[in-house]
Structure formats: C-alpha cells, structure tokens
PDB file of C-alpha atoms in Angstrom:
ATOM      1  CA  MET A  22     165.022 118.620  87.823  1.00 53.00           C
ATOM      2  CA  PHE A  23     164.292 114.859  87.788  1.00 52.00           C
ATOM      3  CA  PRO A  24     165.206 113.298  84.429  1.00 59.00           C
ATOM      4  CA  LEU A  25     161.958 112.102  82.763  1.00 51.00           C
ATOM      5  CA  ARG A  26     162.511 108.239  83.539  1.00 56.00           C
ATOM      6  CA  GLN A  27     162.738 109.319  87.310  1.00 55.00           C
ATOM      7  CA  ARG A  28     159.651 111.390  87.118  1.00 54.00           C
ATOM      8  CA  LEU A  29     157.696 108.339  85.448  1.00 48.00           C
ATOM      9  CA  ALA A  30     158.670 105.967  88.566  1.00 51.00           C
ATOM     10  CA  VAL A  31     157.488 108.267  90.649  1.00 50.00           C
ATOM     11  CA  LEU A  32     154.393 108.908  89.161  1.00 51.00           C
ATOM     12  CA  ALA A  33     153.613 104.933  88.886  1.00 53.00           C
ATOM     13  CA  LEU A  34     154.134 104.533  92.467  1.00 52.00           C
ATOM     14  CA  ALA A  35     151.890 107.151  94.160  1.00 53.00           C
ATOM     15  CA  PRO A  36     148.572 105.259  92.773  1.00 56.00           C
ATOM     16  CA  ILE A  37     150.274 102.479  95.080  1.00 54.00           C
ATOM     17  CA  ALA A  38     150.462 104.678  97.864  1.00 53.00           C
ATOM     18  CA  LEU A  39     147.323 106.131  97.796  1.00 52.00           C
ATOM     19  CA  ALA A  40     145.354 102.845  97.404  1.00 55.00           C
ATOM     20  CA  ALA A  41     147.376 101.246 100.685  1.00 53.00           C
ATOM     21  CA  ALA A  42     146.260 103.849 102.994  1.00 53.00           C
ATOM     22  CA  PRO A  43     142.030 103.433 102.572  1.00 55.00           C
ATOM     23  CA  ALA A  44     142.840  99.798 102.882  1.00 53.00           C
ATOM     24  CA  ALA A  45     144.526 100.368 105.974  1.00 50.00           C
ATOM     25  CA  ALA A  46     141.876 102.572 107.708  1.00 52.00           C
ATOM     26  CA  PHE A  47     139.093 100.174 106.120  1.00 50.00           C
ATOM     27  CA  GLU A  48     140.756  97.542 108.213  1.00 58.00           C
ATOM     28  CA  SER A  49     140.785  99.282 111.624  1.00 61.00           C
ATOM     29  CA  ARG A  50     136.867  99.447 111.899  1.00 63.00           C
ATOM     30  CA  PRO A  51     135.371  96.349 111.859  1.00 65.00           C
ATOM     31  CA  VAL A  52     131.813  95.814 110.525  1.00 66.00           C
ATOM     32  CA  PRO A  53     129.707  95.423 113.429  1.00 71.00           C
ATOM     33  CA  ILE A  54     127.778  92.219 113.787  1.00 79.00           C
ATOM     34  CA  MET A  55     123.945  91.542 115.260  1.00 81.00           C
ATOM     35  CA  ASP A  56     122.574  88.831 116.479  1.00 88.00           C
ATOM     36  CA  GLN A  57     118.964  88.455 115.386  1.00 91.00           C
ATOM     37  CA  VAL A  58     115.896  86.612 116.947  1.00 92.00           C
ATOM     38  CA  VAL A  59     112.772  86.438 114.888  1.00 94.00           C
ATOM     39  CA  LEU A  60     109.633  85.428 115.991  1.00 93.00           C
ATOM     40  CA  SER A  61     106.019  85.338 115.275  1.00 94.00           C
ATOM     41  CA  LEU A  62     103.388  85.947 117.655  1.00 94.00           C
ATOM     42  CA  SER A  63      99.460  85.639 116.688  1.00 94.00           C
ATOM     43  CA  ALA A  64      96.337  86.482 119.504  1.00 93.00           C
ATOM     44  CA  GLU A  65      92.804  86.587 118.226  1.00 93.00           C
ATOM     45  CA  ASP A  66      89.755  87.993 119.534  1.00 92.00           C
ATOM     46  CA  TRP A  67      85.624  88.112 118.713  1.00 92.00           C
ATOM     47  CA  VAL A  68      84.233  91.632 117.279  1.00 91.00           C
ATOM     48  CA  GLU A  69      80.582  91.637 117.320  1.00 88.00           C
ATOM     49  CA  ALA A  70      78.451  94.626 115.652  1.00 88.00           C
ATOM     50  CA  GLU A  71      76.081  96.918 118.746  1.00 88.00           C
ATOM     51  CA  LYS A  72      73.672  97.606 115.570  1.00 91.00           C
ATOM     52  CA  ALA A  73      72.811  96.305 112.035  1.00 92.00           C
ATOM     53  CA  ARG A  74      73.203  98.415 108.882  1.00 93.00           C
ATOM     54  CA  VAL A  75      69.810  98.932 107.166  1.00 95.00           C
ATOM     55  CA  ILE A  76      69.865 100.054 103.872  1.00 95.00           C
ATOM     56  CA  VAL A  77      65.929 100.995 102.146  1.00 96.00           C
ATOM     57  CA  ALA A  78      64.955 101.973  98.675  1.00 95.00           C
ATOM     58  CA  VAL A  79      62.503 104.897  98.152  1.00 95.00           C
ATOM     59  CA  ASP A  80      60.606 105.115  94.782  1.00 92.00           C
ATOM     60  CA  ALA A  81      58.883 108.277  94.301  1.00 90.00           C
ATOM     61  CA  ALA A  82      56.419 109.623  91.876  1.00 85.00           C
ATOM     62  CA  LEU A  83      55.027 113.141  92.916  1.00 72.00           C
ATOM     63  CA  PRO A  84      53.785 115.317  90.137  1.00 71.00           C
ATOM     64  CA  GLY A  85      54.586 119.274  90.703  1.00 65.00           C
ATOM     65  CA  SER A  86      57.331 118.304  93.495  1.00 68.00           C
ATOM     66  CA  ASP A  87      60.847 119.692  93.068  1.00 74.00           C
ATOM     67  CA  ALA A  88      64.142 117.637  94.573  1.00 76.00           C
ATOM     68  CA  ALA A  89      64.346 119.456  98.214  1.00 81.00           C
ATOM     69  CA  SER A  90      60.216 118.518  98.217  1.00 84.00           C
ATOM     70  CA  VAL A  91      61.136 114.953  97.089  1.00 85.00           C
ATOM     71  CA  ARG A  92      63.850 114.625  99.249  1.00 88.00           C
ATOM     72  CA  THR A  93      61.146 115.805 102.578  1.00 89.00           C
ATOM     73  CA  GLU A  94      58.974 113.323 102.156  1.00 89.00           C
ATOM     74  CA  MET A  95      61.502 110.453 101.657  1.00 91.00           C
ATOM     75  CA  LEU A  96      63.124 111.683 105.439  1.00 92.00           C
ATOM     76  CA  ALA A  97      59.702 111.555 106.655  1.00 92.00           C
ATOM     77  CA  ALA A  98      58.806 108.403 105.497  1.00 93.00           C
ATOM     78  CA  LEU A  99      62.276 106.663 106.651  1.00 93.00           C
ATOM     79  CA  ASP A 100      61.655 108.093 109.817  1.00 92.00           C
ATOM     80  CA  GLN A 101      58.487 106.075 110.277  1.00 92.00           C
ATOM     81  CA  LEU A 102      60.710 103.063 109.993  1.00 93.00           C
ATOM     82  CA  ALA A 103      62.929 104.174 112.991  1.00 90.00           C
ATOM     83  CA  ALA A 104      62.442 107.832 114.422  1.00 83.00           C
ATOM     84  CA  ASP A 105      65.700 108.180 116.258  1.00 86.00           C
ATOM     85  CA  ALA A 106      67.998 106.695 113.427  1.00 91.00           C
ATOM     86  CA  GLU A 107      69.996 109.350 111.593  1.00 93.00           C
ATOM     87  CA  TRP A 108      69.464 108.139 107.633  1.00 94.00           C
ATOM     88  CA  ARG A 109      72.132 109.042 105.495  1.00 93.00           C
ATOM     89  CA  PHE A 110      71.466 108.787 101.175  1.00 93.00           C
ATOM     90  CA  LEU A 111      73.670 106.921  99.735  1.00 93.00           C
ATOM     91  CA  SER A 112      72.093 107.732  96.060  1.00 93.00           C
ATOM     92  CA  PHE A 113      69.182 109.806  95.279  1.00 90.00           C
ATOM     93  CA  ASP A 114      68.438 109.852  91.050  1.00 89.00           C
ATOM     94  CA  ARG A 115      65.663 111.435  88.705  1.00 86.00           C
ATOM     95  CA  PHE A 116      64.500 110.400  85.882  1.00 82.00           C
ATOM     96  CA  GLN A 117      61.835 109.959  83.393  1.00 78.00           C
ATOM     97  CA  ASP A 118      59.829 107.089  83.011  1.00 72.00           C
ATOM     98  CA  GLU A 119      58.561 105.807  79.490  1.00 71.00           C
ATOM     99  CA  SER A 120      55.484 107.745  79.992  1.00 69.00           C
ATOM    100  CA  GLY A 121      57.215 110.906  80.477  1.00 68.00           C
ATOM    101  CA  LEU A 122      56.592 110.710  84.557  1.00 74.00           C
ATOM    102  CA  GLU A 123      58.978 112.442  86.086  1.00 79.00           C
ATOM    103  CA  ARG A 124      60.304 109.871  89.069  1.00 87.00           C
ATOM    104  CA  TRP A 125      62.609 110.047  91.839  1.00 89.00           C
ATOM    105  CA  ARG A 126      65.212 106.915  93.355  1.00 92.00           C
ATOM    106  CA  ALA A 127      66.884 107.124  96.308  1.00 93.00           C
ATOM    107  CA  ARG A 128      68.979 104.477  98.560  1.00 95.00           C
ATOM    108  CA  ALA A 129      69.449 105.337 102.425  1.00 95.00           C
ATOM    109  CA  GLU A 130      70.712 103.955 104.886  1.00 95.00           C
ATOM    110  CA  ALA A 131      70.937 103.765 108.892  1.00 94.00           C
ATOM    111  CA  ARG A 132      72.130 102.074 111.917  1.00 94.00           C
ATOM    112  CA  LEU A 133      69.746 100.377 114.270  1.00 93.00           C
ATOM    113  CA  PRO A 134      69.516  98.702 117.064  1.00 90.00           C
ATOM    114  CA  GLU A 135      67.628  94.902 117.401  1.00 88.00           C
ATOM    115  CA  THR A 136      65.376  96.015 119.226  1.00 87.00           C
ATOM    116  CA  ALA A 137      64.255  98.409 115.897  1.00 90.00           C
ATOM    117  CA  LEU A 138      64.646  95.616 113.566  1.00 90.00           C
ATOM    118  CA  GLY A 139      61.055  94.095 114.556  1.00 89.00           C
ATOM    119  CA  GLY A 140      58.262  94.599 112.326  1.00 92.00           C
ATOM    120  CA  ILE A 141      60.612  97.290 110.374  1.00 93.00           C
ATOM    121  CA  ALA A 142      59.365  95.510 106.729  1.00 92.00           C
ATOM    122  CA  ASP A 143      55.513  96.347 107.863  1.00 92.00           C
ATOM    123  CA  ARG A 144      56.578  99.484 108.834  1.00 94.00           C
ATOM    124  CA  ALA A 145      58.079 100.248 105.688  1.00 94.00           C
ATOM    125  CA  GLU A 146      54.866  99.060 103.911  1.00 93.00           C
ATOM    126  CA  ASP A 147      52.498 101.263 106.076  1.00 93.00           C
ATOM    127  CA  ALA A 148      55.360 104.099 105.115  1.00 93.00           C
ATOM    128  CA  SER A 149      54.262 103.914 101.368  1.00 93.00           C
ATOM    129  CA  ARG A 150      51.500 105.330  99.646  1.00 90.00           C
ATOM    130  CA  PRO A 151      50.575 106.308  96.220  1.00 89.00           C
ATOM    131  CA  GLY A 152      53.065 107.310  94.334  1.00 87.00           C
ATOM    132  CA  LEU A 153      55.673 106.396  97.192  1.00 90.00           C
ATOM    133  CA  GLN A 154      56.844 103.217  97.742  1.00 93.00           C
ATOM    134  CA  VAL A 155      59.563 102.403 100.638  1.00 94.00           C
ATOM    135  CA  ARG A 156      60.635  98.815 100.976  1.00 94.00           C
ATOM    136  CA  VAL A 157      63.774  97.311 103.156  1.00 95.00           C
ATOM    137  CA  GLU A 158      66.978  96.008 100.851  1.00 93.00           C
ATOM    138  CA  ASN A 159      69.027  94.759 103.121  1.00 91.00           C
ATOM    139  CA  THR A 160      70.544  93.966 106.782  1.00 91.00           C
ATOM    140  CA  ASP A 161      73.873  93.750 107.662  1.00 88.00           C
ATOM    141  CA  PHE A 162      75.480  92.674 110.649  1.00 88.00           C
ATOM    142  CA  SER A 163      79.176  93.669 109.958  1.00 87.00           C
ATOM    143  CA  PRO A 164      80.805  95.284 112.546  1.00 90.00           C
ATOM    144  CA  THR A 165      81.614  99.048 112.070  1.00 89.00           C
ATOM    145  CA  LEU A 166      85.286 100.672 111.120  1.00 90.00           C
ATOM    146  CA  ALA A 167      85.732 101.941 114.669  1.00 92.00           C
ATOM    147  CA  GLU A 168      84.351  98.523 116.350  1.00 92.00           C
ATOM    148  CA  ILE A 169      86.726  96.730 113.888  1.00 91.00           C
ATOM    149  CA  GLU A 170      89.803  99.269 115.263  1.00 92.00           C
ATOM    150  CA  ALA A 171      88.573  98.889 118.745  1.00 94.00           C
ATOM    151  CA  VAL A 172      89.494  95.341 119.106  1.00 93.00           C
ATOM    152  CA  GLU A 173      92.741  95.810 116.941  1.00 93.00           C
ATOM    153  CA  ALA A 174      93.824  97.805 119.204  1.00 94.00           C
ATOM    154  CA  ASP A 175      93.111  95.645 122.238  1.00 95.00           C
ATOM    155  CA  LEU A 176      95.018  92.906 120.024  1.00 95.00           C
ATOM    156  CA  ARG A 177      97.984  94.572 119.572  1.00 95.00           C
ATOM    157  CA  THR A 178      98.530  95.812 123.128  1.00 96.00           C
ATOM    158  CA  GLU A 179      98.574  92.299 124.142  1.00 96.00           C
ATOM    159  CA  LEU A 180     100.973  91.527 121.743  1.00 96.00           C
ATOM    160  CA  TYR A 181     103.017  94.141 122.960  1.00 96.00           C
ATOM    161  CA  GLU A 182     103.126  92.774 126.280  1.00 96.00           C
ATOM    162  CA  ARG A 183     103.971  89.107 124.989  1.00 96.00           C
ATOM    163  CA  ALA A 184     106.938  91.050 123.007  1.00 95.00           C
ATOM    164  CA  SER A 185     108.343  92.323 126.056  1.00 95.00           C
ATOM    165  CA  GLU A 186     108.166  88.921 127.724  1.00 96.00           C
ATOM    166  CA  GLU A 187     109.939  87.170 124.763  1.00 95.00           C
ATOM    167  CA  LEU A 188     112.349  89.929 125.183  1.00 95.00           C
ATOM    168  CA  ASP A 189     112.724  89.387 128.821  1.00 95.00           C
ATOM    169  CA  ARG A 190     112.851  85.909 128.655  1.00 95.00           C
ATOM    170  CA  LEU A 191     115.900  85.578 126.416  1.00 94.00           C
ATOM    171  CA  ASN A 192     117.717  87.749 128.144  1.00 94.00           C
ATOM    172  CA  GLN A 193     117.238  85.517 131.180  1.00 94.00           C
ATOM    173  CA  VAL A 194     118.724  82.935 128.991  1.00 93.00           C
ATOM    174  CA  PHE A 195     121.266  84.943 127.431  1.00 91.00           C
ATOM    175  CA  PRO A 196     122.468  86.865 130.723  1.00 90.00           C
ATOM    176  CA  ASP A 197     125.852  88.286 129.321  1.00 88.00           C
ATOM    177  CA  ARG A 198     123.856  89.686 126.158  1.00 88.00           C
ATOM    178  CA  ASP A 199     121.547  92.746 126.295  1.00 91.00           C
ATOM    179  CA  TYR A 200     118.683  91.897 123.588  1.00 93.00           C
ATOM    180  CA  ARG A 201     116.364  94.980 122.356  1.00 93.00           C
ATOM    181  CA  VAL A 202     113.115  95.165 120.585  1.00 94.00           C
ATOM    182  CA  ALA A 203     114.182  96.190 116.911  1.00 93.00           C
ATOM    183  CA  SER A 204     111.135  95.906 115.044  1.00 93.00           C
ATOM    184  CA  ILE A 205     107.309  94.612 115.218  1.00 94.00           C
ATOM    185  CA  ASP A 206     105.796  94.059 112.110  1.00 94.00           C
ATOM    186  CA  PHE A 207     102.186  93.525 111.884  1.00 92.00           C
ATOM    187  CA  LEU A 208     100.503  91.153 109.382  1.00 85.00           C
ATOM    188  CA  ASN A 209      96.726  90.752 108.455  1.00 65.00           C
ATOM    189  CA  GLN A 210      95.787  94.506 107.920  1.00 54.00           C
ATOM    190  CA  GLY A 211      94.134  96.421 105.550  1.00 45.00           C
ATOM    191  CA  TYR A 212      89.969  96.250 106.443  1.00 44.00           C
ATOM    192  CA  HIS A 213      87.508  95.110 104.314  1.00 39.00           C
ATOM    193  CA  PRO A 214      84.859  97.520 103.652  1.00 39.00           C
ATOM    194  CA  MET A 215      81.013  96.411 104.143  1.00 41.00           C
ATOM    195  CA  MET A 216      79.510  94.771 100.736  1.00 39.00           C
ATOM    196  CA  ASP A 217      76.274  95.177  99.570  1.00 37.00           C
ATOM    197  CA  ARG A 218      74.818  92.215  99.505  1.00 35.00           C
ATOM    198  CA  ARG A 219      74.363  92.063  95.834  1.00 33.00           C
ATOM    199  CA  GLN A 220      77.682  92.454  95.093  1.00 36.00           C
ATOM    200  CA  PRO A 221      80.075  89.687  94.935  1.00 33.00           C
ATOM    201  CA  MET A 222      82.117  88.855  98.140  1.00 31.00           C
ATOM    202  CA  MET A 223      85.812  89.876  97.733  1.00 32.00           C
ATOM    203  CA  ALA A 224      88.431  86.374  97.766  1.00 30.00           C
ATOM    204  CA  ALA A 225      90.304  87.192 100.607  1.00 33.00           C
ATOM    205  CA  SER A 226      88.464  89.048 104.008  1.00 36.00           C
ATOM    206  CA  ARG A 227      90.878  89.759 107.077  1.00 38.00           C
ATOM    207  CA  ALA A 228      87.542  88.585 109.433  1.00 39.00           C
ATOM    208  CA  GLU A 229      86.141  85.220 109.504  1.00 41.00           C
ATOM    209  CA  MET A 230      82.461  86.468 108.043  1.00 39.00           C
ATOM    210  CA  ALA A 231      79.622  84.682 109.342  1.00 38.00           C
ATOM    211  CA  PRO A 232      76.281  84.254 107.070  1.00 39.00           C
ATOM    212  CA  ALA A 233      74.588  87.482 107.022  1.00 40.00           C
ATOM    213  CA  PRO A 234      71.048  87.652 108.291  1.00 40.00           C
ATOM    214  CA  GLU A 235      68.304  87.581 105.791  1.00 42.00           C
ATOM    215  CA  PRO A 236      66.853  91.042 104.804  1.00 42.00           C
ATOM    216  CA  TYR A 237      63.934  92.742 106.651  1.00 42.00           C
ATOM    217  CA  GLY A 238      65.512  91.945 109.895  1.00 42.00           C
ATOM    218  CA  GLY A 239      65.478  88.196 109.772  1.00 45.00           C
ATOM    219  CA  GLY A 240      68.335  87.660 111.483  1.00 52.00           C
ATOM    220  CA  LEU A 241      70.570  88.357 115.243  1.00 57.00           C
ATOM    221  CA  SER A 242      73.518  90.103 115.283  1.00 62.00           C
ATOM    222  CA  VAL A 243      76.130  87.770 114.999  1.00 68.00           C
ATOM    223  CA  SER A 244      79.922  87.505 116.508  1.00 78.00           C
ATOM    224  CA  GLN A 245      83.420  88.051 113.710  1.00 84.00           C
ATOM    225  CA  LYS A 246      86.954  86.350 114.419  1.00 88.00           C
ATOM    226  CA  LEU A 247      89.404  88.506 113.860  1.00 91.00           C
ATOM    227  CA  THR A 248      92.949  87.463 114.187  1.00 92.00           C
ATOM    228  CA  LEU A 249      96.313  89.353 113.994  1.00 93.00           C
ATOM    229  CA  THR A 250     100.094  88.305 113.783  1.00 94.00           C
ATOM    230  CA  ALA A 251     103.030  90.582 114.065  1.00 95.00           C
ATOM    231  CA  GLN A 252     106.475  89.612 113.139  1.00 95.00           C
ATOM    232  CA  ILE A 253     108.955  90.549 115.764  1.00 95.00           C
ATOM    233  CA  VAL A 254     112.763  91.128 115.534  1.00 95.00           C
ATOM    234  CA  LEU A 255     114.791  90.665 119.096  1.00 94.00           C
ATOM    235  CA  GLN A 256     118.393  92.531 118.549  1.00 93.00           C
ATOM    236  CA  VAL A 257     121.838  92.910 119.700  1.00 91.00           C
ATOM    237  CA  LEU A 258     124.885  93.957 118.935  1.00 84.00           C
ATOM    238  CA  VAL A 259     127.403  91.160 119.323  1.00 79.00           C
ATOM    239  CA  PRO A 260     130.604  92.389 121.507  1.00 72.00           C
ATOM    240  CA  GLN A 261     133.692  92.605 119.742  1.00 67.00           C
ATOM    241  CA  ASP A 262     135.805  90.115 121.573  1.00 64.00           C
ATOM    242  CA  ASP A 263     133.332  87.635 120.958  1.00 55.00           C
ATOM    243  CA  THR A 264     133.869  87.861 117.353  1.00 51.00           C
ATOM    244  CA  ASP A 265     137.508  87.708 117.414  1.00 50.00           C
ATOM    245  CA  ASP A 266     137.391  84.645 119.455  1.00 49.00           C
ATOM    246  CA  SER A 267     134.996  82.900 116.811  1.00 45.00           C
ATOM    247  CA  PRO A 268     135.997  80.138 114.760  1.00 43.00           C
ATOM    248  CA  ASP A 269     135.607  82.966 111.991  1.00 48.00           C
ATOM    249  CA  GLY A 270     137.709  85.748 113.958  1.00 46.00           C
ATOM    250  CA  ASN A 271     141.313  86.979 112.808  1.00 45.00           C
TER     251      ASN A 271
END
C-alpha cells in the first residue's frame, strides 16, 4: 500500500503521460497540402424563339349558357385566329355586370409561327360578334424554357471542353504534377420566366432582352444573347517531399 503522498504523485503524472501520446500520434500524420488553380471561363450564344407567344382576351355575354358552353364558344372563336394552334386558358372568370347580366372573361395563349401572325387582328375582329368579343392582347417573342436550356447545354459542353484544355495546358507547364478538375461551378443560372408586358420588368435578367414587338403581330422574331460563366478549380495533392523541402518545412 502506497502512502497517501506517493499516490497523489502518481495521479498527477498520469494526465501528462496521456496527453503526450495523442500529440506524438498527431505529429506522425502531416496534414496534406493541396495546390489549387482557380480560373473563370465564359461562353455566349444566341437564343431565338421559333414561335411567338400570343395572348388573347375574350369577353362573352351569352344568355342561358353555362360555363362549359361558353368555353366551347370561346375555343371556336380562337380557332378562327389559328386553327392549328394549341390554345390554353390562363384565366376563366364569371361575374355579373351592373345590370345583372351574367358575363364571362377569359385569357388564352398559344405559340404561333410568324407566318400565322399576319392579319391576326383582323381575324380576331371577324371572330367577334354581339355577345362575344375577341382581341389580341399581347405578342411576345421571348424564347421558351426548352429553347433556353438547349442553348445552355451547348454552352456547358463548350466550357467543359475548355476546362479540359486548361487542365492539359497546366499539366504541360508543370509535368511533375498531376492536376485534376476538382470542381466546376456554373454562374448566372436561374431562369426568368416570360413576363406580361403590363407587368414591370424584373431588374436583373440573365439574357439581354431585346425590345418586345408591338401587339397584334407587328414585330418579327429577335435573338437574345445568353452568357454562361463557370468557375473552375484545378488541384493536386502536393507530395510530402516537396513540403519538406519548402522554406516552411521542418
């Protein structure tokens, strides 16, 4: 049995021995060092809409008609504007005017080629009759999401190829290294949907928007420039011998 003083001395030395063991293990595992080269590449191309987005407003006051029959009447009138178009209703509202007459108001849209835009205002007037008024509200040549994404895919392919070229060039300059592509981050992403011309324009648009054509098919298709930027990181693990020979190596 140790005296009390000797037992206290042994307990005091035990934490010091335990603390020294992890420190020695840590010193035997040097932290790996990565060499990195960060560069930014940009590519641009033009997006052109194949068809225009046409929005048509329809007002109806048809006594004795229900919503289903009014919808059928409206679709028949829209077919007179462009028979082969696929019309979709954006809104379909039912209300009463001041005289108590039941009315319907709808907005519909379709994508039409330029060849179908000539004389569309006249066709809207011909499709109108007492109790049913049709008018072209807006014509927008903004590209569709699919058209924008197709151009973006081509731009990403171009940036991938240029990143590969930069990687080969870097490894030629530093033949003792073996750099690889660590990450590629694409910037300027985020699709801004097409806007109604009556709504205020959003401040930061990804594409350089060209002036929209006047309603009633008065304009032609215009191109929009799309720019895509990628931040690329090329890196390599530095060999331990190089770290030891460095000025800060121990």
